[in-house]
Amino acid sequence: MDLSRFPRRRYTPFATPLEPLPRLSAALAATCPGGRGPELWVKRDDMLGLFPGGNKTRKLEFLVADALARGADTLVTCGAPQSNHCRITLAAAVKEGLHCRFVIEERVAGSYDEQASGNHFMFRLLGVEAITVVPGGSDMAAAMQRVVEELAAQGRTGYVIPGGGSNALGGLGYAACAQELQQQWFEMGVSFDRVVVGSGSSGTHGGLLAGFLGNRIGVPIVGVGVSRDPAQQEPLVWKEAQAVADLAGGGFAVPRESVRSVGGYWQPKYSVPNARMVEAVQMAARTEGLLLDPVYTGKVMAGLIGLARAGEFAPDARVLFLHTGGLPSLHAYEDVVLGRAARDLAP
Ligand SMILES: *Cc1c(COP(=O)(O)O)cnc(C)c1O
């Protein structure tokens, strides 16, 4: 796959680290059948640029380059009240001298709070120009189009970035990540049996899958759903992977069976904590000093832990966990991750 013909802004001046997690691997193995578990490694995409970075940074490298090429002066995007994607898009806008507006979807009724900490605090600090709050289930594309029309009436040019930055162009960021991983594995002389990644708006999972297939990397990817079970999530990922492959000129069909996700770890609802997430966040923090977030990576690591305990990985398997970031929202859930709200949590 040759991605060099796509305009790209660079927000991370290095390949994110690939690190072994020996103490977390040992702690996990102790809770697996026969006391044996996989050898865990982490890809530190929580260290991407546009501090504090995360997976959206890779997508925005291509999306913002396109916005600039089209003469936009304002980025318009959408997300949940504690959206990492909105915060990172805003950081990119600031860095490029653009304005930025959000449409925030109140997916959990009453969850939007003007005084909230975490990402919401950063929206204010980084200087978002305007926030429109709409009820859960609203047509977000239409709401963003209205913002673009308001801007046009003032002689301005808005550029719409879909939720999570997950269209074909944004997904190229994770096709590029596949190439980065391939190079790193080769240089470090390490190979993997499985990659575990969060699967939400699907640009990360789908883009990475397109990149693996397009570069003939045979390592299977498992997506842990953060808002949907496989029957709803896998068709989304399949569509995204195919769109990325088509845009990149891959000339291949993404096999349906290459798309695999697991469910059961995001419940009771997107962004609402559960006990297995708390266990995963505490385990990673206390064995490796590795911080995970409550909405995404904590639930994804809970999925990895659950799969390991269910015997999904061979005992000597090397498994790579893609850390997609999200740390600012940790501060919006401090009591929960410290276990102070344990009695009120779903399993
Ligand atoms: C957005 C996000 C995800 C999910 O990635 P998608 O590309 O939307 O599937 C995972 N982790 C974090 C921290 C995120 O902010």
GROMACS .gro file of C-alpha atoms and ligand atoms in nm:
model
  362
    1MET     CA    1   0.000   0.000   0.000
    2ASP     CA    2   0.147   0.335  -0.104
    3LEU     CA    3   0.006   0.612   0.116
    4SER     CA    4   0.260   0.875   0.006
    5ARG     CA    5   0.025   1.039  -0.245
    6PHE     CA    6  -0.217   1.149   0.028
    7PRO     CA    7  -0.153   1.492   0.184
    8ARG     CA    8  -0.063   1.443   0.549
    9ARG     CA    9   0.018   1.670   0.841
   10ARG     CA   10   0.264   1.521   1.089
   11TYR     CA   11   0.167   1.552   1.455
   12THR     CA   12   0.395   1.285   1.603
   13PRO     CA   13   0.764   1.310   1.519
   14PHE     CA   14   0.842   0.946   1.606
   15ALA     CA   15   0.704   0.592   1.596
   16THR     CA   16   0.511   0.531   1.919
   17PRO     CA   17   0.690   0.286   2.150
   18LEU     CA   18   0.629  -0.088   2.146
   19GLU     CA   19   0.688  -0.224   2.498
   20PRO     CA   20   0.664  -0.563   2.673
   21LEU     CA   21   0.440  -0.585   2.981
   22PRO     CA   22   0.608  -0.863   3.187
   23ARG     CA   23   0.450  -0.779   3.522
   24LEU     CA   24   0.099  -0.748   3.385
   25SER     CA   25   0.153  -1.073   3.189
   26ALA     CA   26   0.255  -1.252   3.511
   27ALA     CA   27  -0.037  -1.111   3.711
   28LEU     CA   28  -0.278  -1.214   3.437
   29ALA     CA   29  -0.126  -1.563   3.400
   30ALA     CA   30  -0.177  -1.623   3.772
   31THR     CA   31  -0.553  -1.588   3.713
   32CYS     CA   32  -0.565  -1.802   3.394
   33PRO     CA   33  -0.632  -2.177   3.372
   34GLY     CA   34  -0.317  -2.371   3.468
   35GLY     CA   35  -0.148  -2.047   3.574
   36ARG     CA   36  -0.035  -1.979   3.215
   37GLY     CA   37  -0.130  -1.678   3.007
   38PRO     CA   38  -0.015  -1.483   2.701
   39GLU     CA   39   0.294  -1.261   2.676
   40LEU     CA   40   0.149  -0.910   2.660
   41TRP     CA   41   0.298  -0.612   2.480
   42VAL     CA   42   0.159  -0.262   2.431
   43LYS     CA   43   0.172  -0.019   2.137
   44ARG     CA   44   0.177   0.322   2.302
   45ASP     CA   45  -0.061   0.522   2.083
   46ASP     CA   46  -0.150   0.709   2.403
   47MET     CA   47   0.181   0.889   2.335
   48LEU     CA   48   0.081   1.027   1.995
   49GLY     CA   49   0.113   1.401   1.937
   50LEU     CA   50  -0.147   1.675   1.996
   51PHE     CA   51  -0.092   1.609   2.363
   52PRO     CA   52  -0.244   1.424   2.529
   53GLY     CA   53  -0.271   1.220   2.212
   54GLY     CA   54  -0.456   0.904   2.127
   55ASN     CA   55  -0.581   0.722   1.819
   56LYS     CA   56  -0.761   1.026   1.676
   57THR     CA   57  -0.425   1.195   1.614
   58ARG     CA   58  -0.339   0.946   1.338
   59LYS     CA   59  -0.671   0.998   1.160
   60LEU     CA   60  -0.646   1.376   1.188
   61GLU     CA   61  -0.310   1.380   1.011
   62PHE     CA   62  -0.497   1.296   0.689
   63LEU     CA   63  -0.828   1.471   0.767
   64VAL     CA   64  -0.676   1.807   0.859
   65ALA     CA   65  -0.444   1.798   0.557
   66ASP     CA   66  -0.758   1.760   0.345
   67ALA     CA   67  -0.936   2.043   0.530
   68LEU     CA   68  -0.641   2.275   0.467
   69ALA     CA   69  -0.622   2.174   0.099
   70ARG     CA   70  -0.990   2.271   0.066
   71GLY     CA   71  -0.937   2.613   0.223
   72ALA     CA   72  -1.137   2.548   0.541
   73ASP     CA   73  -1.111   2.794   0.828
   74THR     CA   74  -1.316   2.594   1.081
   75LEU     CA   75  -1.324   2.225   1.175
   76VAL     CA   76  -1.671   2.099   1.270
   77THR     CA   77  -1.699   1.764   1.445
   78CYS     CA   78  -1.912   1.571   1.693
   79GLY     CA   79  -1.890   1.334   1.986
   80ALA     CA   80  -2.006   1.246   2.337
   81PRO     CA   81  -1.972   1.493   2.630
   82GLN     CA   82  -1.629   1.350   2.726
   83SER     CA   83  -1.516   1.299   2.366
   84ASN     CA   84  -1.143   1.240   2.317
   85HIS     CA   85  -1.198   1.286   1.946
   86CYS     CA   86  -1.341   1.638   1.995
   87ARG     CA   87  -1.053   1.736   2.223
   88ILE     CA   88  -0.784   1.613   1.983
   89THR     CA   89  -0.958   1.771   1.681
   90LEU     CA   90  -0.966   2.100   1.869
   91ALA     CA   91  -0.595   2.068   1.953
   92ALA     CA   92  -0.520   2.011   1.582
   93ALA     CA   93  -0.731   2.314   1.489
   94VAL     CA   94  -0.545   2.534   1.739
   95LYS     CA   95  -0.209   2.416   1.608
   96GLU     CA   96  -0.313   2.489   1.248
   97GLY     CA   97  -0.463   2.831   1.324
   98LEU     CA   98  -0.818   2.710   1.253
   99HIS     CA   99  -1.139   2.753   1.453
  100CYS     CA  100  -1.328   2.452   1.586
  101ARG     CA  101  -1.695   2.384   1.671
  102PHE     CA  102  -1.857   2.075   1.820
  103VAL     CA  103  -2.198   1.913   1.814
  104ILE     CA  104  -2.218   1.712   2.137
  105GLU     CA  105  -2.456   1.415   2.155
  106GLU     CA  106  -2.596   1.357   2.502
  107ARG     CA  107  -2.601   0.976   2.463
  108VAL     CA  108  -2.666   0.934   2.835
  109ALA     CA  109  -2.950   1.178   2.914
  110GLY     CA  110  -2.842   1.458   3.149
  111SER     CA  111  -2.470   1.374   3.115
  112TYR     CA  112  -2.366   1.707   2.961
  113ASP     CA  113  -2.230   1.930   3.236
  114GLU     CA  114  -2.090   2.279   3.165
  115GLN     CA  115  -1.859   2.243   3.467
  116ALA     CA  116  -1.732   1.888   3.392
  117SER     CA  117  -1.362   1.810   3.423
  118GLY     CA  118  -1.157   1.580   3.198
  119ASN     CA  119  -1.198   1.642   2.826
  120HIS     CA  120  -1.474   1.894   2.880
  121PHE     CA  121  -1.239   2.112   3.082
  122MET     CA  122  -0.987   2.089   2.796
  123PHE     CA  123  -1.252   2.194   2.542
  124ARG     CA  124  -1.273   2.522   2.734
  125LEU     CA  125  -0.901   2.558   2.797
  126LEU     CA  126  -0.812   2.497   2.430
  127GLY     CA  127  -1.076   2.752   2.329
  128VAL     CA  128  -1.357   2.577   2.143
  129GLU     CA  129  -1.553   2.838   1.948
  130ALA     CA  130  -1.904   2.693   1.998
  131ILE     CA  131  -2.072   2.379   2.131
  132THR     CA  132  -2.421   2.270   2.023
  133VAL     CA  133  -2.571   2.002   2.250
  134VAL     CA  134  -2.827   1.764   2.094
  135PRO     CA  135  -3.021   1.467   2.244
  136GLY     CA  136  -2.901   1.105   2.203
  137GLY     CA  137  -3.005   0.951   1.870
  138SER     CA  138  -3.001   1.285   1.682
  139ASP     CA  139  -2.890   1.296   1.319
  140MET     CA  140  -2.533   1.415   1.380
  141ALA     CA  141  -2.446   1.463   1.012
  142ALA     CA  142  -2.746   1.695   0.971
  143ALA     CA  143  -2.659   1.886   1.289
  144MET     CA  144  -2.301   1.941   1.168
  145GLN     CA  145  -2.429   2.047   0.825
  146ARG     CA  146  -2.637   2.318   0.997
  147VAL     CA  147  -2.322   2.447   1.166
  148VAL     CA  148  -2.144   2.459   0.828
  149GLU     CA  149  -2.438   2.655   0.682
  150GLU     CA  150  -2.427   2.905   0.970
  151LEU     CA  151  -2.057   2.953   0.902
  152ALA     CA  152  -2.117   2.991   0.527
  153ALA     CA  153  -2.372   3.266   0.599
  154GLN     CA  154  -2.083   3.456   0.763
  155GLY     CA  155  -1.853   3.396   0.467
  156ARG     CA  156  -1.661   3.121   0.645
  157THR     CA  157  -1.570   2.769   0.533
  158GLY     CA  158  -1.638   2.476   0.763
  159TYR     CA  159  -1.498   2.126   0.717
  160VAL     CA  160  -1.697   1.838   0.864
  161ILE     CA  161  -1.507   1.558   1.035
  162PRO     CA  162  -1.741   1.266   1.117
  163GLY     CA  163  -1.764   1.115   1.466
  164GLY     CA  164  -1.436   0.956   1.567
  165GLY     CA  165  -1.279   1.075   1.240
  166SER     CA  166  -1.388   0.741   1.097
  167ASN     CA  167  -1.434   0.776   0.724
  168ALA     CA  168  -1.209   0.633   0.453
  169LEU     CA  169  -0.960   0.921   0.476
  170GLY     CA  170  -0.935   0.906   0.857
  171GLY     CA  171  -0.891   0.530   0.843
  172LEU     CA  172  -0.574   0.580   0.640
  173GLY     CA  173  -0.415   0.684   0.971
  174TYR     CA  174  -0.442   0.326   1.092
  175ALA     CA  175  -0.335   0.180   0.758
  176ALA     CA  176  -0.022   0.392   0.816
  177CYS     CA  177   0.000   0.251   1.170
  178ALA     CA  178   0.003  -0.101   1.022
  179GLN     CA  179   0.310  -0.003   0.822
  180GLU     CA  180   0.471   0.151   1.129
  181LEU     CA  181   0.412  -0.171   1.324
  182GLN     CA  182   0.550  -0.388   1.046
  183GLN     CA  183   0.871  -0.185   1.040
  184GLN     CA  184   0.900  -0.190   1.420
  185TRP     CA  185   0.844  -0.565   1.450
  186PHE     CA  186   1.110  -0.622   1.184
  187GLU     CA  187   1.363  -0.392   1.351
  188MET     CA  188   1.301  -0.530   1.699
  189GLY     CA  189   1.294  -0.891   1.580
  190VAL     CA  190   0.963  -0.965   1.747
  191SER     CA  191   0.651  -1.123   1.600
  192PHE     CA  192   0.296  -1.138   1.729
  193ASP     CA  193   0.013  -1.390   1.730
  194ARG     CA  194  -0.270  -1.146   1.789
  195VAL     CA  195  -0.349  -0.774   1.807
  196VAL     CA  196  -0.625  -0.653   2.041
  197VAL     CA  197  -0.779  -0.314   1.965
  198GLY     CA  198  -1.079  -0.108   2.073
  199SER     CA  199  -1.365  -0.099   1.825
  200GLY     CA  200  -1.599   0.202   1.838
  201SER     CA  201  -1.664   0.424   1.537
  202SER     CA  202  -1.440   0.163   1.368
  203GLY     CA  203  -1.174   0.375   1.198
  204THR     CA  204  -0.901   0.226   1.414
  205HIS     CA  205  -1.004  -0.139   1.379
  206GLY     CA  206  -1.109  -0.105   1.013
  207GLY     CA  207  -0.809   0.105   0.910
  208LEU     CA  208  -0.564  -0.130   1.082
  209LEU     CA  209  -0.730  -0.432   0.920
  210ALA     CA  210  -0.709  -0.270   0.575
  211GLY     CA  211  -0.342  -0.195   0.644
  212PHE     CA  212  -0.271  -0.551   0.757
  213LEU     CA  213  -0.439  -0.702   0.451
  214GLY     CA  214  -0.285  -0.450   0.212
  215ASN     CA  215   0.063  -0.514   0.350
  216ARG     CA  216   0.009  -0.890   0.380
  217ILE     CA  217   0.051  -0.895   0.756
  218GLY     CA  218  -0.108  -1.221   0.864
  219VAL     CA  219  -0.159  -1.144   1.234
  220PRO     CA  220  -0.530  -1.168   1.328
  221ILE     CA  221  -0.691  -0.860   1.487
  222VAL     CA  222  -0.957  -0.885   1.758
  223GLY     CA  223  -1.165  -0.574   1.822
  224VAL     CA  224  -1.325  -0.532   2.162
  225GLY     CA  225  -1.654  -0.346   2.117
  226VAL     CA  226  -1.689  -0.033   2.330
  227SER     CA  227  -2.050   0.036   2.232
  228ARG     CA  228  -2.182  -0.260   2.027
  229ASP     CA  229  -2.180  -0.639   2.024
  230PRO     CA  230  -2.041  -0.821   1.715
  231ALA     CA  231  -2.369  -0.846   1.520
  232GLN     CA  232  -2.381  -0.465   1.500
  233GLN     CA  233  -2.008  -0.386   1.518
  234GLU     CA  234  -1.857  -0.623   1.262
  235PRO     CA  235  -2.055  -0.491   0.960
  236LEU     CA  236  -1.939  -0.137   1.048
  237VAL     CA  237  -1.574  -0.245   1.068
  238TRP     CA  238  -1.603  -0.445   0.746
  239LYS     CA  239  -1.744  -0.143   0.562
  240GLU     CA  240  -1.475   0.088   0.701
  241ALA     CA  241  -1.193  -0.156   0.614
  242GLN     CA  242  -1.323  -0.187   0.257
  243ALA     CA  243  -1.357   0.190   0.220
  244VAL     CA  244  -0.999   0.240   0.340
  245ALA     CA  245  -0.869  -0.035   0.109
  246ASP     CA  246  -1.054   0.119  -0.189
  247LEU     CA  247  -0.928   0.470  -0.118
  248ALA     CA  248  -0.571   0.349  -0.076
  249GLY     CA  249  -0.596   0.166  -0.408
  250GLY     CA  250  -0.556  -0.174  -0.248
  251GLY     CA  251  -0.761  -0.346  -0.518
  252PHE     CA  252  -0.876  -0.626  -0.291
  253ALA     CA  253  -1.194  -0.734  -0.119
  254VAL     CA  254  -1.179  -0.746   0.261
  255PRO     CA  255  -1.281  -1.101   0.358
  256ARG     CA  256  -1.577  -1.095   0.598
  257GLU     CA  257  -1.409  -1.358   0.818
  258SER     CA  258  -1.107  -1.130   0.874
  259VAL     CA  259  -1.337  -0.900   1.074
  260ARG     CA  260  -1.364  -1.024   1.430
  261SER     CA  261  -1.494  -0.844   1.736
  262VAL     CA  262  -1.606  -0.949   2.080
  263GLY     CA  263  -1.888  -0.803   2.284
  264GLY     CA  264  -1.998  -0.820   2.643
  265TYR     CA  265  -1.740  -0.581   2.790
  266TRP     CA  266  -1.899  -0.241   2.718
  267GLN     CA  267  -2.224  -0.301   2.902
  268PRO     CA  268  -2.432  -0.163   3.066
  269LYS     CA  269  -2.383   0.122   2.816
  270TYR     CA  270  -2.118   0.310   2.619
  271SER     CA  271  -1.905   0.516   2.862
  272VAL     CA  272  -2.084   0.378   3.172
  273PRO     CA  273  -1.836   0.198   3.403
  274ASN     CA  274  -1.846  -0.171   3.498
  275ALA     CA  275  -1.652  -0.378   3.753
  276ARG     CA  276  -1.431  -0.558   3.498
  277MET     CA  277  -1.313  -0.223   3.361
  278VAL     CA  278  -1.217  -0.114   3.714
  279GLU     CA  279  -1.021  -0.438   3.766
  280ALA     CA  280  -0.834  -0.388   3.435
  281VAL     CA  281  -0.753  -0.021   3.503
  282GLN     CA  282  -0.620  -0.103   3.852
  283MET     CA  283  -0.423  -0.407   3.731
  284ALA     CA  284  -0.243  -0.216   3.453
  285ALA     CA  285  -0.173   0.080   3.681
  286ARG     CA  286  -0.041  -0.132   3.969
  287THR     CA  287   0.171  -0.379   3.770
  288GLU     CA  288   0.317  -0.160   3.494
  289GLY     CA  289   0.241   0.202   3.584
  290LEU     CA  290   0.033   0.196   3.265
  291LEU     CA  291  -0.274   0.418   3.282
  292LEU     CA  292  -0.589   0.314   3.097
  293ASP     CA  293  -0.908   0.513   3.058
  294PRO     CA  294  -1.255   0.412   3.183
  295VAL     CA  295  -1.450   0.455   2.857
  296TYR     CA  296  -1.230   0.273   2.605
  297THR     CA  297  -0.895   0.118   2.692
  298GLY     CA  298  -1.009  -0.003   3.038
  299LYS     CA  299  -1.295  -0.197   2.881
  300VAL     CA  300  -1.072  -0.319   2.597
  301MET     CA  301  -0.813  -0.449   2.845
  302ALA     CA  302  -1.098  -0.611   3.041
  303GLY     CA  303  -1.186  -0.787   2.714
  304LEU     CA  304  -0.828  -0.903   2.664
  305ILE     CA  305  -0.817  -1.032   3.023
  306GLY     CA  306  -1.151  -1.209   2.977
  307LEU     CA  307  -1.036  -1.374   2.653
  308ALA     CA  308  -0.711  -1.490   2.818
  309ARG     CA  309  -0.901  -1.642   3.112
  310ALA     CA  310  -1.136  -1.816   2.869
  311GLY     CA  311  -0.834  -1.982   2.702
  312GLU     CA  312  -0.858  -1.783   2.376
  313PHE     CA  313  -0.478  -1.747   2.341
  314ALA     CA  314  -0.223  -2.031   2.332
  315PRO     CA  315  -0.016  -2.022   2.654
  316ASP     CA  316   0.295  -1.900   2.472
  317ALA     CA  317   0.108  -1.654   2.246
  318ARG     CA  318   0.244  -1.303   2.210
  319VAL     CA  319  -0.044  -1.055   2.218
  320LEU     CA  320  -0.022  -0.685   2.134
  321PHE     CA  321  -0.260  -0.444   2.305
  322LEU     CA  322  -0.310  -0.120   2.114
  323HIS     CA  323  -0.335   0.162   2.370
  324THR     CA  324  -0.557   0.417   2.200
  325GLY     CA  325  -0.528   0.692   2.465
  326GLY     CA  326  -0.823   0.861   2.634
  327LEU     CA  327  -0.652   0.948   2.961
  328PRO     CA  328  -0.815   1.289   3.030
  329SER     CA  329  -1.150   1.121   3.096
  330LEU     CA  330  -0.987   0.927   3.382
  331HIS     CA  331  -1.022   1.243   3.589
  332ALA     CA  332  -1.396   1.249   3.531
  333TYR     CA  333  -1.423   0.900   3.691
  334GLU     CA  334  -1.176   0.914   3.981
  335ASP     CA  335  -1.404   0.763   4.248
  336VAL     CA  336  -1.511   0.480   4.021
  337VAL     CA  337  -1.161   0.366   3.923
  338LEU     CA  338  -1.045   0.382   4.284
  339GLY     CA  339  -1.321   0.135   4.365
  340ARG     CA  340  -1.523   0.375   4.582
  341ALA     CA  341  -1.842   0.315   4.386
  342ALA     CA  342  -1.797  -0.064   4.362
  343ARG     CA  343  -2.140  -0.154   4.502
  344ASP     CA  344  -2.322   0.043   4.232
  345LEU     CA  345  -2.136  -0.112   3.939
  346ALA     CA  346  -2.258  -0.362   3.682
  347PRO     CA  347  -2.028  -0.669   3.656
  348LIG     C1  348  -1.225   0.690   1.986
  348LIG     C2  349  -1.150   0.601   2.076
  348LIG     C3  350  -1.147   0.460   2.054
  348LIG     C4  351  -1.226   0.392   1.946
  348LIG     O1  352  -1.168   0.410   1.821
  348LIG     P1  353  -1.260   0.410   1.691
  348LIG     O2  354  -1.168   0.439   1.581
  348LIG     O3  355  -1.365   0.513   1.713
  348LIG     O4  356  -1.321   0.275   1.679
  348LIG     C5  357  -1.069   0.383   2.137
  348LIG     N1  358  -0.999   0.439   2.239
  348LIG     C6  359  -1.002   0.571   2.264
  348LIG     C7  360  -0.927   0.623   2.380
  348LIG     C8  361  -1.078   0.657   2.184
  348LIG     O5  362  -1.080   0.789   2.211
   0.00000   0.00000   0.00000
